[in-house]
Short mmCIF file of C-alpha atoms in Angstrom, two decimals:
data_model
loop_
_atom_site.label_atom_id
_atom_site.label_comp_id
_atom_site.label_asym_id
_atom_site.label_seq_id
_atom_site.Cartn_x
_atom_site.Cartn_y
_atom_site.Cartn_z
CA UNK B 17 14.74 7.80 24.20
CA UNK B 18 16.55 4.59 23.21
CA UNK B 19 13.89 3.20 20.86
CA UNK B 20 14.04 6.03 18.25
CA UNK B 21 17.79 5.44 18.19
CA UNK B 22 17.18 1.96 16.77
CA UNK B 23 15.18 3.45 13.91
CA UNK B 24 17.97 5.92 13.23
CA UNK B 25 20.54 3.13 13.10
CA UNK B 26 18.50 1.24 10.51
CA UNK B 27 17.81 4.38 8.47
CA UNK B 28 21.54 5.17 8.22
CA UNK B 29 22.89 1.64 7.94
CA UNK B 30 20.74 0.38 5.08
CA UNK B 31 21.59 3.03 2.44
CA UNK B 32 25.25 2.97 3.35
CA UNK B 33 25.52 -0.79 2.93
CA UNK B 34 23.00 -1.45 0.14
CA UNK B 35 25.66 -2.33 -2.45
CA UNK B 36 27.26 -4.84 -0.11
CA UNK B 37 23.86 -6.31 0.75
CA UNK B 38 22.99 -6.93 -2.89
CA UNK B 39 26.40 -8.47 -3.48
CA UNK B 40 26.51 -11.05 -0.72
CA UNK B 41 22.92 -11.87 0.23
CA UNK B 42 22.68 -9.90 3.46
CA UNK B 43 19.50 -8.03 2.46
CA UNK B 44 15.99 -9.49 2.44
CA UNK B 45 12.43 -8.25 2.03
CA UNK B 46 9.18 -10.00 2.86
CA UNK B 47 5.61 -9.98 4.06
CA UNK B 48 4.23 -10.63 7.54
CA UNK B 49 0.95 -11.01 9.39
CA UNK B 50 -0.07 -11.32 13.02
CA UNK B 51 -1.61 -9.51 15.97
CA UNK B 52 -0.15 -6.08 14.96
CA UNK B 53 -1.73 -6.48 11.50
CA UNK B 54 -0.34 -7.31 8.07
CA UNK B 55 2.49 -5.59 6.26
CA UNK B 56 5.98 -5.61 4.81
CA UNK B 57 9.45 -5.86 6.31
CA UNK B 58 13.09 -5.43 5.31
CA UNK B 59 16.11 -7.07 6.93
CA UNK B 60 19.83 -6.42 6.78
CA UNK B 61 22.36 -8.79 8.35
CA UNK B 62 25.23 -6.87 9.88
CA UNK B 63 26.86 -10.18 10.82
CA UNK B 64 25.89 -13.83 11.34
CA UNK B 65 24.66 -12.77 14.80
CA UNK B 66 23.11 -9.30 14.33
CA UNK B 67 20.23 -8.55 11.93
CA UNK B 68 18.54 -5.15 11.62
CA UNK B 69 14.86 -5.30 10.75
CA UNK B 70 12.26 -2.67 9.89
CA UNK B 71 8.59 -3.14 9.09
CA UNK B 72 5.23 -1.50 8.59
CA UNK B 73 1.94 -3.12 9.66
CA UNK B 74 -1.67 -2.05 9.23
CA UNK B 75 -4.66 -3.43 11.14
CA UNK B 76 -8.20 -2.31 10.34
CA UNK B 77 -11.05 -4.21 11.95
CA UNK B 78 -14.69 -3.50 12.84
CA UNK B 79 -16.22 -5.45 15.70
CA UNK B 80 -18.92 -5.21 18.35
CA UNK B 81 -17.50 -4.49 21.78
CA UNK B 82 -19.31 -4.19 25.12
CA UNK B 83 -18.04 -1.76 27.73
CA UNK B 84 -19.87 -1.48 31.06
CA UNK B 85 -23.02 -3.02 29.59
CA UNK B 86 -23.21 -0.75 26.52
CA UNK B 87 -22.78 -2.27 23.07
CA UNK B 88 -20.40 -0.23 20.91
CA UNK B 89 -19.40 -0.49 17.29
CA UNK B 90 -15.61 -0.52 17.63
CA UNK B 91 -13.40 0.46 14.68
CA UNK B 92 -9.79 -0.60 15.19
CA UNK B 93 -7.22 1.37 13.19
CA UNK B 94 -3.57 0.56 13.87
CA UNK B 95 -0.68 1.83 11.74
CA UNK B 96 2.50 0.41 13.22
CA UNK B 97 5.93 1.03 11.71
CA UNK B 98 8.61 -0.72 13.71
CA UNK B 99 12.38 -0.96 14.08
CA UNK B 100 14.12 -3.97 15.64
CA UNK B 101 17.44 -5.70 16.25
CA UNK B 102 17.36 -9.51 15.98
CA UNK B 103 20.20 -11.39 17.71
CA UNK B 104 21.04 -14.95 16.57
CA UNK B 105 23.34 -16.06 19.43
CA UNK B 106 23.84 -19.58 18.05
CA UNK B 107 24.24 -18.42 14.43
CA UNK B 108 21.15 -20.38 13.41
CA UNK B 109 17.46 -19.54 13.04
CA UNK B 110 16.79 -18.99 16.76
CA UNK B 111 16.58 -15.28 17.59
CA UNK B 112 16.10 -12.81 20.41
CA UNK B 113 14.43 -9.61 19.21
CA UNK B 114 14.21 -6.13 20.69
CA UNK B 115 12.95 -2.83 19.34
CA UNK B 116 9.78 -0.78 19.25
CA UNK B 117 6.53 -0.14 17.42
CA UNK B 118 5.63 3.44 16.54
CA UNK B 119 2.70 5.24 14.94
CA UNK B 120 -0.99 5.96 15.37
CA UNK B 121 -3.01 3.18 17.01
CA UNK B 122 -6.60 3.91 18.01
CA UNK B 123 -10.04 2.41 18.55
CA UNK B 124 -13.11 4.53 17.71
CA UNK B 125 -16.32 3.70 19.58
CA UNK B 126 -19.90 4.47 18.57
CA UNK B 127 -23.14 3.42 20.29
CA UNK B 128 -26.79 4.41 19.80
CA UNK B 129 -28.74 2.70 22.59
CA UNK B 130 -32.15 1.24 21.73
CA UNK B 131 -33.09 0.59 25.35
CA UNK B 132 -32.40 2.03 28.76
CA UNK B 133 -28.69 1.99 29.64
CA UNK B 134 -26.63 2.53 32.75
CA UNK B 135 -24.20 5.42 32.38
CA UNK B 136 -21.90 6.08 35.31
CA UNK B 137 -24.20 4.36 37.80
CA UNK B 138 -27.50 5.92 36.68
CA UNK B 139 -30.13 4.75 34.18
CA UNK B 140 -31.02 6.85 31.13
CA UNK B 141 -33.37 6.39 28.19
CA UNK B 142 -32.16 6.28 24.54
CA UNK B 143 -33.67 9.74 23.94
CA UNK B 144 -31.76 11.18 26.89
CA UNK B 145 -28.45 9.61 25.87
CA UNK B 146 -28.52 10.11 22.10
CA UNK B 147 -25.33 8.72 20.57
CA UNK B 148 -22.27 7.81 22.61
CA UNK B 149 -18.91 8.26 20.93
CA UNK B 150 -15.51 7.42 22.25
CA UNK B 151 -11.89 6.92 21.38
CA UNK B 152 -9.16 4.77 22.87
CA UNK B 153 -5.63 5.89 21.98
CA UNK B 154 -2.66 3.60 22.49
CA UNK B 155 0.75 5.07 23.20
CA UNK B 156 2.56 6.02 19.98
CA UNK B 157 5.79 4.23 21.05
CA UNK B 158 5.67 0.67 22.37
CA UNK B 159 8.97 -1.10 23.17
CA UNK B 160 9.02 -4.77 22.14
CA UNK B 161 10.92 -7.89 23.21
CA UNK B 162 10.43 -11.39 21.88
CA UNK B 163 11.79 -14.76 20.82
CA UNK B 164 11.45 -16.47 17.49
CA UNK B 165 12.88 -18.42 14.61
CA UNK B 166 13.99 -17.01 11.24
CA UNK B 167 15.97 -18.97 8.68
CA UNK B 168 16.14 -16.20 6.06
CA UNK B 169 19.95 -16.00 6.25
CA UNK B 170 20.71 -19.57 7.38
CA UNK B 171 19.10 -22.02 4.97
CA UNK B 172 21.25 -21.26 1.91
CA UNK B 173 18.28 -20.46 -0.34
CA UNK B 174 16.49 -17.27 -1.29
CA UNK B 175 13.22 -18.00 0.56
CA UNK B 176 13.07 -17.87 4.34
CA UNK B 177 10.38 -18.16 6.99
CA UNK B 178 9.93 -16.56 10.39
CA UNK B 179 7.76 -16.86 13.47
CA UNK B 180 7.99 -14.46 16.39
CA UNK B 181 6.29 -14.22 19.78
CA UNK B 182 6.71 -11.52 22.38
CA UNK B 183 5.15 -8.51 24.06
CA UNK B 184 4.83 -4.77 23.41
CA UNK B 185 4.93 -2.46 26.43
CA UNK B 186 3.51 1.00 27.01
CA UNK B 187 1.45 3.24 29.23
CA UNK B 188 -2.25 2.52 29.63
CA UNK B 189 -4.44 3.41 26.63
CA UNK B 190 -6.15 6.79 27.01
CA UNK B 191 -9.97 6.78 26.92
CA UNK B 192 -12.23 9.68 25.91
CA UNK B 193 -16.05 9.42 25.93
CA UNK B 194 -18.67 11.88 24.69
CA UNK B 195 -22.41 12.06 23.92
CA UNK B 196 -24.40 14.04 21.35
CA UNK B 197 -27.95 14.32 20.06
CA UNK B 198 -29.69 13.43 23.33
CA UNK B 199 -32.03 15.55 25.40
CA UNK B 200 -29.50 15.43 28.26
CA UNK B 201 -26.30 15.59 26.20
CA UNK B 202 -25.37 18.96 27.73
CA UNK B 203 -26.99 18.46 31.13
CA UNK B 204 -24.41 18.86 33.95
CA UNK B 205 -25.73 15.87 35.89
CA UNK B 206 -25.61 13.62 32.84
CA UNK B 207 -22.15 14.92 31.92
CA UNK B 208 -20.98 14.05 35.42
CA UNK B 209 -22.29 10.51 34.96
CA UNK B 210 -20.61 10.31 31.56
CA UNK B 211 -17.30 11.34 33.14
CA UNK B 212 -17.75 8.54 35.68
CA UNK B 213 -18.43 6.09 32.83
CA UNK B 214 -15.22 7.24 31.15
CA UNK B 215 -13.24 6.66 34.35
CA UNK B 216 -14.65 3.15 34.66
CA UNK B 217 -13.68 2.29 31.08
CA UNK B 218 -10.26 3.83 31.71
CA UNK B 219 -9.85 1.56 34.73
CA UNK B 220 -10.41 -1.44 32.45
CA UNK B 221 -7.97 -0.05 29.87
CA UNK B 222 -5.28 0.29 32.56
CA UNK B 223 -4.94 -3.51 32.48
CA UNK B 224 -3.68 -3.40 28.86
CA UNK B 225 -0.23 -1.91 29.32
CA UNK B 226 1.32 -5.08 27.90
CA UNK B 227 0.01 -6.44 24.59
CA UNK B 228 0.94 -9.91 23.27
CA UNK B 229 2.53 -10.06 19.82
CA UNK B 230 2.44 -13.17 17.63
CA UNK B 231 3.37 -13.04 13.97
CA UNK B 232 4.66 -15.07 11.06
CA UNK B 233 6.09 -14.19 7.68
CA UNK B 234 8.22 -15.09 4.70
CA UNK B 235 11.21 -13.31 3.17
CA UNK B 236 13.34 -13.50 0.07
CA UNK B 237 17.02 -12.56 0.26
CA UNK B 238 19.34 -11.08 -2.33
CA UNK B 239 21.83 -13.21 -4.25
CA UNK B 240 25.34 -12.52 -5.50
CA UNK B 241 26.25 -11.80 -9.10
CA UNK B 242 26.06 -15.51 -10.00
CA UNK B 243 22.54 -15.82 -8.58
CA UNK B 244 23.73 -17.79 -5.53
CA UNK B 245 22.74 -16.84 -1.98
CA UNK B 246 25.94 -17.12 0.08
CA UNK B 247 25.81 -18.88 3.44
CA UNK B 248 26.74 -16.94 6.57
CA UNK B 249 30.11 -18.58 6.85
CA UNK B 250 30.98 -17.23 3.39
CA UNK B 251 30.30 -13.59 4.24
CA UNK B 252 33.28 -11.31 4.01
#
């Protein structure tokens, strides 16, 4: 696949050029936050036009979520390392970004009904259902494209700011649903209804093959031996 190749380029390019980066201000590190979560990033400017960027984001969030009329406690757990190439075609802060997010991204579902609920088109009591558990797994690799602004290597100072908007693409999230502790948890008819409920939730999840990405962050770049951050036009 092409997207792991981007990660390999960054992994090999950064160590090989670390001395040059520290010498002429082409290396920067920073923090970021947005829809993929919060985390850290590192950037290396290959040229005034091409910047390699790697990051790691974490998103943990508990929320109430309703699927097909059943209230679930949803625990969101995203761990998203990413590798990207940022192009600055006008040699200023404007950028076009491409790359991919990787890692384990899941949503765990848990529901203990207190009243009658509809499962797969049939009504069941709380005692019959017991506890419903589920999991939604997002694809481990999600290609990304976006536009943004980043003045880390253009403003002539050590502190830079970035904002980025785009979309991450992948196959539909995979849904798994189960039940335990109910009087009908192992009943074939109930299990058939539960399978139907899973298919209905999966049909909703199929609409989320494209996820919006919006993030902002700040970075600090390296300086030369005199403590000055060289401008792009001064790079060797």
